[in-house]
Amino acid sequence: MESEVNPNPNRISQEAFAKEFLPSISVDCAIFGYGENELKVLVRREFIPFNGETHIEWKLPGNHVKRNEDIDATAARILKEQTGLENIYVKQFSVFSDPNRLKINMVDYEWLKPRIAEDRVITVGFYSLLNINDVDNSKLIEDANWENAYDVKELMFDHNQIFDEAFKKLRYDLLHEPLVFELLPEKFTLTEMQKLYETIFNTTYDKRNYRRKVNKMAYLIPLDEFQTGVSHKPARLYSFNRDIYEETRTERFDFRM
Amino acid sequence: MESEVNPNPNRISQEAFAKEFLPSISVDCAIFGYGENELKVLVRREFIPFNGETHIEWKLPGNHVKRNEDIDATAARILKEQTGLENIYVKQFSVFSDPNRLKINMVDYEWLKPRIAEDRVITVGFYSLLNINDVDNSKLIEDANWENAYDVKELMFDHNQIFDEAFKKLRYDLLHEPLVFELLPEKFTLTEMQKLYETIFNTTYDKRNYRRKVNKMAYLIPLDEFQTGVSHKPARLYSFNRDIYEETRTERFDFRM
DNA sequence: ACAAAAGTGTTTTGGGTACACCCATGT
DNA sequence: ACATGGGTGTACCCAAAACACTTTTGT
């Protein structure tokens, strides 16, 4: 299992690794999770022996591309390994190809050496969206941590740059595609949806104007279900209907609030 | 020179090729050019000996990534090779990674074999924008042809798919970034700009409404110059001021007409 | 009864859209 | 003089924005 996550952690020979994986191409993934009214991102701890000490570093989850899979399959594989979830939304957003991107920090480079023979890896950046409540924590990989997306610690290699671009692309895409629903639970209240927008765009919206706009979206289905166990008027639950969205979307539609 | 364009056309050994280039990563580029009131794309002819006949096929310009360059440098290199131009706008838009993308057609695969040892290449799709009048035709590469972007012939490998996605991404990006000015000449009339939008989005706009909207763009500078030699009232020329654009742009701005 | 969030309408303002005529130039 | 595209203003409608009170539940 662990060998799936980090190809070749000192166990497989580099020859066996090169037989299964393309050595010079990888996928790194900013996995965004929404939960507890916060947008979070999954980072992984790595223990790196260097100069007799063990360094602790953090990185985005990633993996090399297998010889028989395309990169979307690689991304889906990473999601499965890290979170236990399948059929999660993943999207490639940019390629990171600086010839020296792995040599910024010698400790990081030390982590790489036993894994691959190449000193240069081109990586395809993906972002991924999920609701943290859908994650079975017993299946969440060890050494993983959900960090607030507005306060990400220093990461290995160029992973801070990859994350920053992922976040920027996510905001951009959210205005044009129905991606909020990937972050929300299946049934959600309009206030939850509004709070999510406010979190991601770091702003606030007027409740009445927000609801008027949202009510025009035919693919937002009001359910005959309500919140329970809240000490205030229970809010109506809604769900997203992708079929109606596909039928009624127009070229020009956007999701700006 | 030709060896720059098609790495290893039977001349360099595959070992020498692998020393200079990353064998499993390439860049393919949809070079859009605007001219004669048409949006065009550059395609290249290839002569492929197969079963005793010489087949003629067309493809998008592309090249492998050199071991010491990042992919934007690869794209810039391709632009220089194909058009003779430097400092041209290039943008990566998607990675194409189907393990069988080069094996769709056996004749195409025959073209590849003498060039590289790998049977699988992951390619990064770029699009590029220029005004065809800026191209010095004596520097345009042989066997290149400008095709109307709405009527592209069958291309090798998955290049039709790459082109289609490039065109789709171009339309999307044009609504959010000041990319029209990459396609227009340095000085242009408002009607030229309107025609370009109409060509790309395959629609028409009302002249007065269009001009009202455009006049609100502070970065569109009216010049004290006019068309000459036209048999009607000469139109005023305008230019795009990137500095003013950068200063005054807002998160929410868009270029929809 | 109180706290806490749900839910709801009206007015004002600005932008989008539809539409028709005169102007300057070359031939 | 005529053909060609350049250039301009007004009226209507709808969407965005600003703004405050009543309702329903749990404690």
Coordinates of C-alpha atoms (C1' of nucleotides) in Angstrom, one line a residue:
Chain A
M1 CA 0.0 0.0 0.0
E2 CA 2.7 2.4 1.0
S3 CA 4.5 1.5 -2.1
E4 CA 1.5 2.7 -4.1
V5 CA 1.7 6.1 -2.4
N6 CA 5.3 6.8 -2.7
P7 CA 6.6 4.8 -5.6
N8 CA 9.8 3.1 -4.6
P9 CA 10.5 4.2 -1.0
N10 CA 13.8 2.4 -0.8
R11 CA 12.2 -1.0 -1.5
I12 CA 11.7 -1.4 -5.2
S13 CA 14.8 -1.1 -7.3
Q14 CA 15.0 1.9 -9.6
E15 CA 14.9 -0.6 -12.5
A16 CA 11.6 -2.0 -11.3
F17 CA 10.3 1.5 -10.8
A18 CA 11.3 2.6 -14.3
K19 CA 9.5 -0.5 -15.7
E20 CA 6.2 0.5 -14.1
F21 CA 6.4 4.3 -14.2
L22 CA 7.4 7.0 -16.6
P23 CA 10.4 8.4 -14.6
S24 CA 10.2 12.0 -15.8
I25 CA 6.5 12.8 -15.5
S26 CA 4.5 13.1 -12.3
V27 CA 1.1 14.4 -11.1
D28 CA 0.8 16.6 -8.0
C29 CA -2.6 17.3 -6.6
A30 CA -4.0 20.1 -4.4
I31 CA -6.9 18.3 -2.8
F32 CA -9.3 20.9 -1.5
G33 CA -11.8 19.9 1.1
Y34 CA -14.6 21.9 2.6
G35 CA -15.5 21.3 6.2
E36 CA -16.2 23.2 9.5
N37 CA -16.8 26.4 7.4
E38 CA -13.3 26.3 6.2
L39 CA -11.7 25.6 2.9
K40 CA -8.8 23.2 3.5
V41 CA -6.1 21.5 1.6
L42 CA -4.5 18.1 2.2
V43 CA -0.7 18.0 2.9
R44 CA 1.5 15.0 3.7
R45 CA 4.3 14.7 6.1
E46 CA 7.6 13.2 5.0
F47 CA 10.5 12.1 7.2
I48 CA 13.8 12.7 5.5
P49 CA 17.1 11.4 6.8
F50 CA 19.8 13.9 6.0
N51 CA 23.2 14.5 7.6
G52 CA 22.4 12.1 10.4
E53 CA 19.2 13.9 11.3
T54 CA 15.6 13.2 10.4
H55 CA 14.0 16.2 8.8
I56 CA 10.2 16.6 8.7
E57 CA 8.9 18.2 5.6
W58 CA 5.4 18.6 4.1
K59 CA 4.3 18.3 0.5
L60 CA 1.3 18.0 -1.7
P61 CA 0.3 14.4 -2.6
G62 CA 1.7 13.3 -5.8
N63 CA 2.8 10.3 -7.8
H64 CA 4.5 9.3 -11.0
V65 CA 2.5 8.4 -14.1
K66 CA 2.3 4.7 -14.8
R67 CA 3.3 3.5 -18.2
N68 CA -0.2 2.3 -19.1
E69 CA -2.3 5.1 -17.7
D70 CA -3.2 8.6 -18.7
I71 CA -2.7 11.5 -16.3
D72 CA -6.4 11.7 -15.2
A73 CA -6.0 8.1 -14.1
T74 CA -2.9 9.0 -12.2
A75 CA -4.8 11.8 -10.4
A76 CA -7.7 9.5 -9.6
R77 CA -5.3 6.9 -8.3
I78 CA -3.7 9.6 -6.0
L79 CA -7.2 10.6 -4.7
K80 CA -8.0 7.0 -3.9
E81 CA -4.7 6.4 -2.1
Q82 CA -4.9 9.6 -0.1
T83 CA -8.6 9.7 0.9
G84 CA -10.0 6.3 0.1
L85 CA -12.6 8.1 -2.2
E86 CA -13.4 7.3 -5.8
N87 CA -15.2 9.4 -8.5
I88 CA -13.8 12.6 -7.1
Y89 CA -13.6 15.7 -9.2
V90 CA -10.1 16.3 -10.5
K91 CA -8.9 18.8 -12.9
Q92 CA -5.5 19.5 -14.4
F93 CA -4.6 23.2 -14.4
S94 CA -0.9 23.7 -15.2
V95 CA 2.4 22.0 -16.0
F96 CA 5.4 22.8 -13.9
S97 CA 8.6 22.2 -15.8
D98 CA 11.4 24.3 -14.5
P99 CA 14.5 22.0 -15.0
N100 CA 15.6 22.9 -11.5
R101 CA 12.3 22.6 -9.7
L102 CA 13.4 19.7 -7.6
K103 CA 16.8 21.1 -6.6
I104 CA 15.6 24.2 -4.8
N105 CA 16.4 22.6 -1.5
M106 CA 19.0 19.9 -0.9
V107 CA 17.0 18.1 1.8
D108 CA 14.1 17.8 -0.5
Y109 CA 16.4 16.4 -3.2
E110 CA 17.6 13.8 -0.7
W111 CA 14.0 12.6 -0.4
L112 CA 13.8 12.1 -4.2
K113 CA 17.1 10.3 -4.8
P114 CA 16.2 6.9 -3.5
R115 CA 13.0 7.0 -5.5
I116 CA 14.0 7.9 -9.0
A117 CA 17.1 8.1 -11.1
E118 CA 16.1 11.2 -13.0
D119 CA 17.2 14.5 -11.6
R120 CA 14.4 16.3 -13.5
V121 CA 10.7 15.6 -13.3
I122 CA 8.0 17.5 -15.1
T123 CA 4.8 17.5 -13.1
V124 CA 1.2 18.2 -14.0
G125 CA -0.7 20.1 -11.4
F126 CA -4.2 19.0 -10.6
Y127 CA -6.7 20.3 -8.1
S128 CA -9.4 18.2 -6.6
L129 CA -12.6 19.0 -4.8
L130 CA -14.5 17.1 -2.1
N131 CA -16.5 17.6 1.1
I132 CA -14.5 16.6 4.1
N133 CA -17.5 14.9 5.7
D134 CA -17.4 12.3 2.9
V135 CA -13.9 11.2 4.0
D136 CA -13.8 8.1 6.2
N137 CA -10.9 9.1 8.4
S138 CA -9.9 5.5 8.9
K139 CA -9.1 5.4 5.2
L140 CA -7.4 8.8 5.1
I141 CA -3.7 8.1 4.6
E142 CA -1.3 8.4 7.6
D143 CA 0.7 11.5 7.9
A144 CA -1.9 13.5 6.1
N145 CA -3.2 16.8 7.5
W146 CA -6.0 19.2 6.4
E147 CA -4.6 22.7 6.4
N148 CA -6.6 25.9 6.1
A149 CA -6.2 27.0 2.5
Y150 CA -5.5 30.6 3.6
D151 CA -2.6 29.5 5.8
V152 CA -0.6 26.8 4.1
K153 CA 2.8 26.0 5.7
E154 CA 6.1 25.8 3.7
L155 CA 6.1 22.9 1.4
M156 CA 8.8 20.9 -0.4
F157 CA 10.1 21.6 -3.9
D158 CA 7.9 24.1 -5.7
H159 CA 4.7 22.9 -4.1
N160 CA 3.8 26.3 -2.6
Q161 CA 3.8 27.7 -6.1
I162 CA 1.7 24.7 -7.3
F163 CA -0.8 25.3 -4.5
D164 CA -1.0 29.0 -5.1
E165 CA -1.8 28.5 -8.8
A166 CA -4.3 25.7 -8.0
F167 CA -6.1 28.1 -5.6
K168 CA -6.1 30.9 -8.2
K169 CA -7.4 28.6 -10.9
L170 CA -10.1 27.2 -8.6
R171 CA -11.4 30.7 -7.9
Y172 CA -11.4 31.4 -11.6
D173 CA -13.2 28.2 -12.5
L174 CA -15.7 28.5 -9.8
L175 CA -17.1 31.6 -11.5
H176 CA -17.8 29.7 -14.7
E177 CA -18.6 26.1 -13.7
P178 CA -20.8 24.5 -11.1
L179 CA -17.9 23.5 -8.9
V180 CA -19.3 24.6 -5.5
F181 CA -21.4 21.5 -5.5
E182 CA -18.3 19.3 -5.5
L183 CA -17.3 20.9 -2.2
L184 CA -20.8 20.9 -0.6
P185 CA -22.5 17.8 0.8
E186 CA -25.2 16.3 -1.4
K187 CA -27.9 18.2 0.5
F188 CA -27.1 21.6 1.7
T189 CA -28.8 24.9 2.8
L190 CA -28.6 28.1 0.8
T191 CA -26.7 29.6 3.7
E192 CA -24.1 26.9 3.6
M193 CA -23.7 27.6 -0.1
Q194 CA -23.4 31.3 0.5
K195 CA -20.8 30.8 3.2
L196 CA -18.7 28.6 0.9
Y197 CA -18.7 31.3 -1.7
E198 CA -17.8 33.9 0.9
T199 CA -15.0 31.7 2.2
I200 CA -13.5 31.1 -1.2
F201 CA -13.7 34.7 -2.4
N202 CA -13.0 36.1 1.0
T203 CA -16.0 38.5 0.9
T204 CA -19.6 38.7 2.0
Y205 CA -22.8 38.9 0.1
D206 CA -26.3 40.3 0.9
K207 CA -28.5 37.4 1.8
R208 CA -31.6 38.6 -0.1
N209 CA -29.7 39.5 -3.3
Y210 CA -27.9 36.2 -3.1
R211 CA -31.1 34.2 -2.7
R212 CA -32.8 36.0 -5.5
K213 CA -29.9 35.2 -7.9
V214 CA -29.8 31.6 -6.7
N215 CA -33.5 31.1 -7.1
K216 CA -33.1 31.7 -10.8
M217 CA -31.0 28.6 -11.1
A218 CA -33.3 25.9 -12.2
Y219 CA -30.8 23.2 -11.4
L220 CA -30.9 24.0 -7.7
I221 CA -33.6 21.8 -6.5
P222 CA -35.5 22.7 -3.3
L223 CA -36.2 19.5 -1.3
D224 CA -39.0 18.8 1.1
E225 CA -36.4 18.3 3.8
F226 CA -35.2 20.6 6.4
Q227 CA -32.3 20.8 8.9
T228 CA -33.0 19.0 12.2
G229 CA -31.6 19.6 15.7
V230 CA -30.8 23.3 15.2
S231 CA -31.9 25.8 17.8
H232 CA -33.4 28.1 15.2
K233 CA -35.8 27.9 12.3
P234 CA -34.6 24.9 10.3
A235 CA -33.4 25.8 6.8
R236 CA -34.7 24.1 3.7
L237 CA -32.2 21.7 2.0
Y238 CA -31.4 21.9 -1.6
S239 CA -29.6 19.6 -4.1
F240 CA -27.8 20.2 -7.4
N241 CA -29.3 18.6 -10.5
R242 CA -26.5 18.1 -13.1
D243 CA -28.9 17.1 -15.9
I244 CA -30.9 20.2 -15.6
Y245 CA -27.7 22.2 -15.5
E246 CA -26.5 20.6 -18.7
E247 CA -29.8 21.2 -20.5
T248 CA -30.2 24.8 -19.5
R249 CA -26.7 26.1 -19.4
T250 CA -25.8 28.8 -21.9
E251 CA -22.4 29.9 -23.2
R252 CA -22.6 33.1 -21.3
F253 CA -23.7 31.9 -18.0
D254 CA -21.6 32.6 -15.0
F255 CA -21.6 31.9 -11.3
R256 CA -20.6 35.3 -10.0
M257 CA -22.5 36.3 -6.9
Chain B
M1 CA 17.8 24.1 -39.4
E2 CA 15.5 21.4 -40.4
S3 CA 17.0 19.2 -37.6
E4 CA 15.8 21.9 -35.2
V5 CA 12.2 21.6 -36.5
N6 CA 11.9 17.8 -36.5
P7 CA 14.3 16.5 -34.0
N8 CA 16.1 13.5 -35.5
P9 CA 14.7 13.2 -39.0
N10 CA 16.7 10.1 -39.7
R11 CA 20.0 11.9 -39.3
I12 CA 20.8 12.1 -35.6
S13 CA 21.1 8.8 -33.8
Q14 CA 18.4 8.0 -31.2
E15 CA 21.1 8.1 -28.6
A16 CA 22.1 11.7 -29.6
F17 CA 18.5 12.6 -29.6
A18 CA 17.9 11.2 -26.1
K19 CA 20.9 13.1 -24.9
E20 CA 19.5 16.4 -26.0
F21 CA 15.8 15.9 -25.5
L22 CA 13.4 14.3 -23.0
P23 CA 12.1 11.5 -25.1
S24 CA 8.7 11.2 -23.5
I25 CA 7.6 14.8 -23.3
S26 CA 6.7 17.1 -26.2
V27 CA 4.9 20.4 -26.9
D28 CA 2.4 20.8 -29.7
C29 CA 1.2 24.3 -30.6
A30 CA -1.9 25.6 -32.3
I31 CA -0.5 28.9 -33.8
F32 CA -3.5 31.2 -34.4
G33 CA -2.9 34.0 -36.9
Y34 CA -5.4 36.7 -37.8
G35 CA -5.3 38.1 -41.3
E36 CA -7.6 38.8 -44.3
N37 CA -10.5 39.0 -41.9
E38 CA -10.0 35.3 -41.0
L39 CA -8.8 33.5 -38.0
K40 CA -6.2 30.9 -39.2
V41 CA -4.1 28.2 -37.8
L42 CA -0.7 27.0 -39.0
V43 CA -0.4 23.4 -40.1
R44 CA 2.7 21.6 -41.5
R45 CA 3.0 19.0 -44.2
E46 CA 4.9 15.8 -43.6
F47 CA 6.0 13.3 -46.3
I48 CA 5.9 9.8 -44.9
P49 CA 7.2 6.7 -46.7
F50 CA 5.0 3.8 -46.0
N51 CA 4.6 0.5 -47.9
G52 CA 6.6 1.9 -50.8
E53 CA 4.4 5.0 -51.2
T54 CA 4.9 8.5 -49.9
H55 CA 2.0 9.6 -47.8
I56 CA 1.2 13.3 -47.3
E57 CA -0.1 14.1 -43.8
W58 CA -0.6 17.4 -41.9
K59 CA 0.1 18.1 -38.3
L60 CA 0.4 20.9 -35.7
P61 CA 3.9 22.2 -35.2
G62 CA 5.6 20.5 -32.2
N63 CA 8.8 19.5 -30.7
H64 CA 10.3 17.6 -27.8
V65 CA 11.4 19.4 -24.7
K66 CA 15.1 19.9 -24.4
R67 CA 16.8 18.6 -21.2
N68 CA 17.7 22.1 -20.1
E69 CA 14.6 24.1 -21.0
D70 CA 11.2 24.5 -19.5
I71 CA 8.1 24.0 -21.6
D72 CA 7.5 27.7 -22.2
A73 CA 11.0 27.8 -23.7
T74 CA 10.1 24.8 -25.9
A75 CA 7.0 26.6 -27.1
A76 CA 8.9 29.8 -27.8
R77 CA 11.5 27.8 -29.7
I78 CA 8.7 26.2 -31.8
L79 CA 7.3 29.7 -32.6
K80 CA 10.7 30.9 -33.7
E81 CA 11.3 27.9 -35.9
Q82 CA 8.0 28.0 -37.6
T83 CA 7.4 31.7 -38.1
G84 CA 10.7 33.4 -37.4
L85 CA 9.0 35.5 -34.8
E86 CA 10.1 36.1 -31.2
N87 CA 8.3 37.4 -28.1
I88 CA 5.0 35.9 -29.3
Y89 CA 2.2 35.2 -26.9
V90 CA 2.1 31.5 -26.0
K91 CA -0.1 29.7 -23.5
Q92 CA -0.3 26.1 -22.3
F93 CA -3.8 24.9 -22.1
S94 CA -3.9 21.1 -21.6
V95 CA -1.9 18.0 -21.4
F96 CA -2.6 15.1 -23.7
S97 CA -1.6 11.8 -22.2
D98 CA -3.5 8.9 -23.7
P99 CA -1.0 6.0 -23.8
N100 CA -2.2 5.2 -27.3
R101 CA -2.4 8.7 -28.7
L102 CA 0.4 8.1 -31.2
K103 CA -0.9 4.7 -32.4
I104 CA -4.3 5.8 -33.8
N105 CA -2.9 5.5 -37.3
M106 CA -0.1 3.3 -38.4
V107 CA 1.1 5.7 -41.1
D108 CA 1.5 8.4 -38.4
Y109 CA 3.3 6.0 -36.2
E110 CA 5.7 5.3 -39.1
W111 CA 6.6 9.0 -39.1
L112 CA 7.5 8.8 -35.4
K113 CA 9.6 5.6 -35.4
P114 CA 12.8 7.0 -36.8
R115 CA 12.6 10.0 -34.5
I116 CA 12.2 8.5 -31.1
A117 CA 12.6 5.2 -29.3
E118 CA 9.6 5.7 -27.0
D119 CA 6.2 4.5 -28.2
R120 CA 4.5 6.9 -25.8
V121 CA 4.9 10.6 -25.6
I122 CA 2.9 12.9 -23.4
T123 CA 2.4 16.3 -25.0
V124 CA 1.6 19.7 -23.6
G125 CA -0.8 21.6 -25.8
F126 CA -0.1 25.3 -26.3
Y127 CA -1.9 27.9 -28.3
S128 CA -0.2 31.0 -29.7
L129 CA -1.5 34.3 -31.1
L130 CA -0.1 36.5 -33.7
N131 CA -1.0 38.8 -36.6
I132 CA -0.3 37.3 -39.9
N133 CA 1.0 40.6 -41.3
D134 CA 3.8 40.4 -38.8
V135 CA 5.1 37.2 -40.4
D136 CA 7.9 37.6 -42.9
N137 CA 7.0 34.9 -45.4
S138 CA 10.6 34.3 -46.3
K139 CA 11.1 33.2 -42.7
L140 CA 8.0 31.1 -42.5
I141 CA 9.0 27.5 -42.5
E142 CA 8.6 25.4 -45.7
D143 CA 5.7 23.1 -45.9
A144 CA 3.6 25.3 -43.6
N145 CA 0.1 26.4 -44.4
W146 CA -2.4 28.8 -42.8
E147 CA -5.8 27.1 -42.6
N148 CA -9.1 28.7 -41.8
A149 CA -9.7 27.8 -38.1
Y150 CA -13.3 26.9 -38.9
D151 CA -12.2 24.4 -41.6
V152 CA -9.2 22.5 -40.4
K153 CA -8.3 19.4 -42.4
E154 CA -7.6 16.0 -40.9
L155 CA -4.4 16.0 -38.9
M156 CA -2.0 13.4 -37.7
F157 CA -2.3 11.6 -34.3
D158 CA -4.7 13.4 -31.9
H159 CA -3.9 16.8 -33.3
N160 CA -7.5 17.5 -34.3
Q161 CA -8.5 17.0 -30.7
I162 CA -5.6 19.2 -29.6
F163 CA -6.7 21.9 -32.0
D164 CA -10.4 21.8 -31.0
E165 CA -9.5 22.2 -27.4
A166 CA -7.1 25.0 -28.2
F167 CA -9.8 26.9 -30.0
K168 CA -12.3 26.3 -27.2
K169 CA -9.8 27.5 -24.6
L170 CA -9.0 30.5 -26.8
R171 CA -12.6 31.6 -26.9
Y172 CA -12.9 31.1 -23.2
D173 CA -9.7 33.1 -22.4
L174 CA -10.6 35.9 -24.8
L175 CA -13.6 36.8 -22.6
H176 CA -11.3 37.3 -19.6
E177 CA -8.0 38.5 -20.8
P178 CA -7.0 41.2 -23.3
L179 CA -5.9 38.6 -25.9
V180 CA -7.5 40.2 -28.9
F181 CA -4.6 42.6 -29.0
E182 CA -2.2 39.8 -29.6
L183 CA -4.1 39.0 -32.9
L184 CA -4.5 42.6 -34.0
P185 CA -1.8 44.7 -35.6
E186 CA -0.3 47.3 -33.2
K187 CA -2.6 50.1 -34.6
F188 CA -6.1 49.0 -35.5
T189 CA -9.6 50.4 -36.1
L190 CA -12.6 49.7 -33.9
T191 CA -14.3 47.9 -36.8
E192 CA -11.3 45.6 -37.2
M193 CA -11.5 44.8 -33.5
Q194 CA -15.2 44.2 -33.8
K195 CA -14.8 42.0 -36.8
L196 CA -12.2 39.9 -35.0
Y197 CA -14.6 39.3 -32.1
E198 CA -17.3 38.4 -34.6
T199 CA -15.0 36.0 -36.4
I200 CA -13.9 34.2 -33.3
F201 CA -17.3 34.0 -31.7
N202 CA -19.1 33.4 -34.9
T203 CA -21.7 36.1 -34.3
T204 CA -22.4 39.8 -34.9
Y205 CA -22.6 42.8 -32.7
D206 CA -24.5 46.1 -32.9
K207 CA -21.9 48.7 -33.9
R208 CA -23.2 51.5 -31.5
N209 CA -23.5 49.2 -28.5
Y210 CA -20.1 47.7 -29.3
R211 CA -18.5 51.1 -29.4
R212 CA -20.1 52.3 -26.3
K213 CA -18.7 49.4 -24.4
V214 CA -15.3 49.7 -25.9
N215 CA -15.1 53.4 -25.2
K216 CA -15.3 52.6 -21.5
M217 CA -11.9 50.8 -21.7
A218 CA -9.4 53.3 -20.6
Y219 CA -6.5 51.2 -21.9
L220 CA -7.8 51.5 -25.5
I221 CA -6.0 54.6 -26.7
P222 CA -7.4 56.6 -29.6
L223 CA -4.6 57.9 -31.7
D224 CA -4.4 61.0 -33.8
E225 CA -3.9 58.8 -36.8
F226 CA -6.4 57.6 -39.4
Q227 CA -6.6 55.0 -42.1
T228 CA -5.3 56.2 -45.5
G229 CA -6.1 55.1 -49.0
V230 CA -9.6 53.8 -48.3
S231 CA -12.5 54.9 -50.4
H232 CA -14.7 56.0 -47.5
K233 CA -14.4 58.1 -44.4
P234 CA -11.0 57.0 -42.8
A235 CA -11.4 55.3 -39.5
R236 CA -9.5 56.4 -36.4
L237 CA -6.7 54.1 -35.3
Y238 CA -6.4 52.8 -31.7
S239 CA -3.7 51.1 -29.7
F240 CA -3.7 48.9 -26.6
N241 CA -1.9 50.2 -23.5
R242 CA -0.9 47.3 -21.3
D243 CA 0.2 49.5 -18.4
I244 CA -3.2 51.2 -18.1
Y245 CA -4.8 47.8 -18.4
E246 CA -2.7 46.4 -15.5
E247 CA -3.4 49.4 -13.3
T248 CA -7.1 49.5 -13.9
R249 CA -8.1 45.9 -14.3
T250 CA -10.4 44.4 -11.6
E251 CA -10.9 40.8 -10.6
R252 CA -14.4 40.9 -12.1
F253 CA -13.7 42.5 -15.4
D254 CA -14.6 40.6 -18.5
F255 CA -14.3 41.1 -22.2
R256 CA -17.7 39.9 -23.2
M257 CA -19.2 41.9 -26.0
Chain C
dA1 C1' -38.9 34.9 27.0
dC2 C1' -35.0 34.9 24.5
dA3 C1' -31.3 33.7 21.2
dA4 C1' -30.2 32.4 16.6
dA5 C1' -30.6 31.9 12.0
dA6 C1' -34.3 31.5 8.2
dG7 C1' -36.8 33.7 5.0
dT8 C1' -38.9 37.6 2.4
dG9 C1' -39.9 43.0 -1.1
dT10 C1' -39.2 47.5 -2.6
dT11 C1' -36.6 51.2 -4.5
dT12 C1' -32.8 53.1 -7.0
dT13 C1' -29.2 52.8 -10.3
dG14 C1' -26.6 51.4 -14.2
dG15 C1' -25.8 48.5 -18.0
dG16 C1' -27.7 45.9 -22.0
dT17 C1' -30.3 46.1 -26.1
dA18 C1' -32.7 47.7 -30.1
dC19 C1' -32.8 50.9 -33.6
dA20 C1' -31.7 55.0 -38.1
dC21 C1' -29.3 58.7 -40.0
dC22 C1' -25.5 61.9 -41.4
dC23 C1' -20.4 62.2 -42.6
dA24 C1' -15.9 61.9 -45.0
dT25 C1' -13.4 60.0 -48.6
dG26 C1' -12.2 57.8 -53.4
dT27 C1' -13.8 57.0 -57.8
Chain D
dA1 C1' -23.0 61.9 -57.8
dC2 C1' -22.5 57.8 -55.9
dA3 C1' -20.7 53.9 -53.2
dT4 C1' -18.6 52.7 -49.0
dG5 C1' -17.8 52.1 -44.4
dG6 C1' -17.2 55.7 -40.2
dG7 C1' -19.4 57.5 -36.6
dT8 C1' -23.1 59.0 -33.3
dG9 C1' -27.9 59.2 -29.3
dT10 C1' -32.2 57.8 -27.2
dA11 C1' -35.7 55.0 -25.0
dC12 C1' -36.8 50.7 -22.7
dC13 C1' -36.0 46.9 -19.8
dC14 C1' -33.9 44.1 -16.6
dA15 C1' -30.4 43.0 -13.3
dA16 C1' -27.5 44.5 -9.5
dA17 C1' -27.3 46.7 -5.0
dA18 C1' -28.8 48.7 -0.8
dC19 C1' -31.6 48.0 3.0
dA20 C1' -35.1 45.8 7.9
dC21 C1' -38.4 43.1 9.7
dT22 C1' -41.1 38.7 10.8
dT23 C1' -40.9 33.6 11.5
dT24 C1' -39.6 29.2 13.5
dT25 C1' -37.2 26.5 16.3
dG26 C1' -34.4 24.9 20.9
dT27 C1' -33.3 26.1 25.4

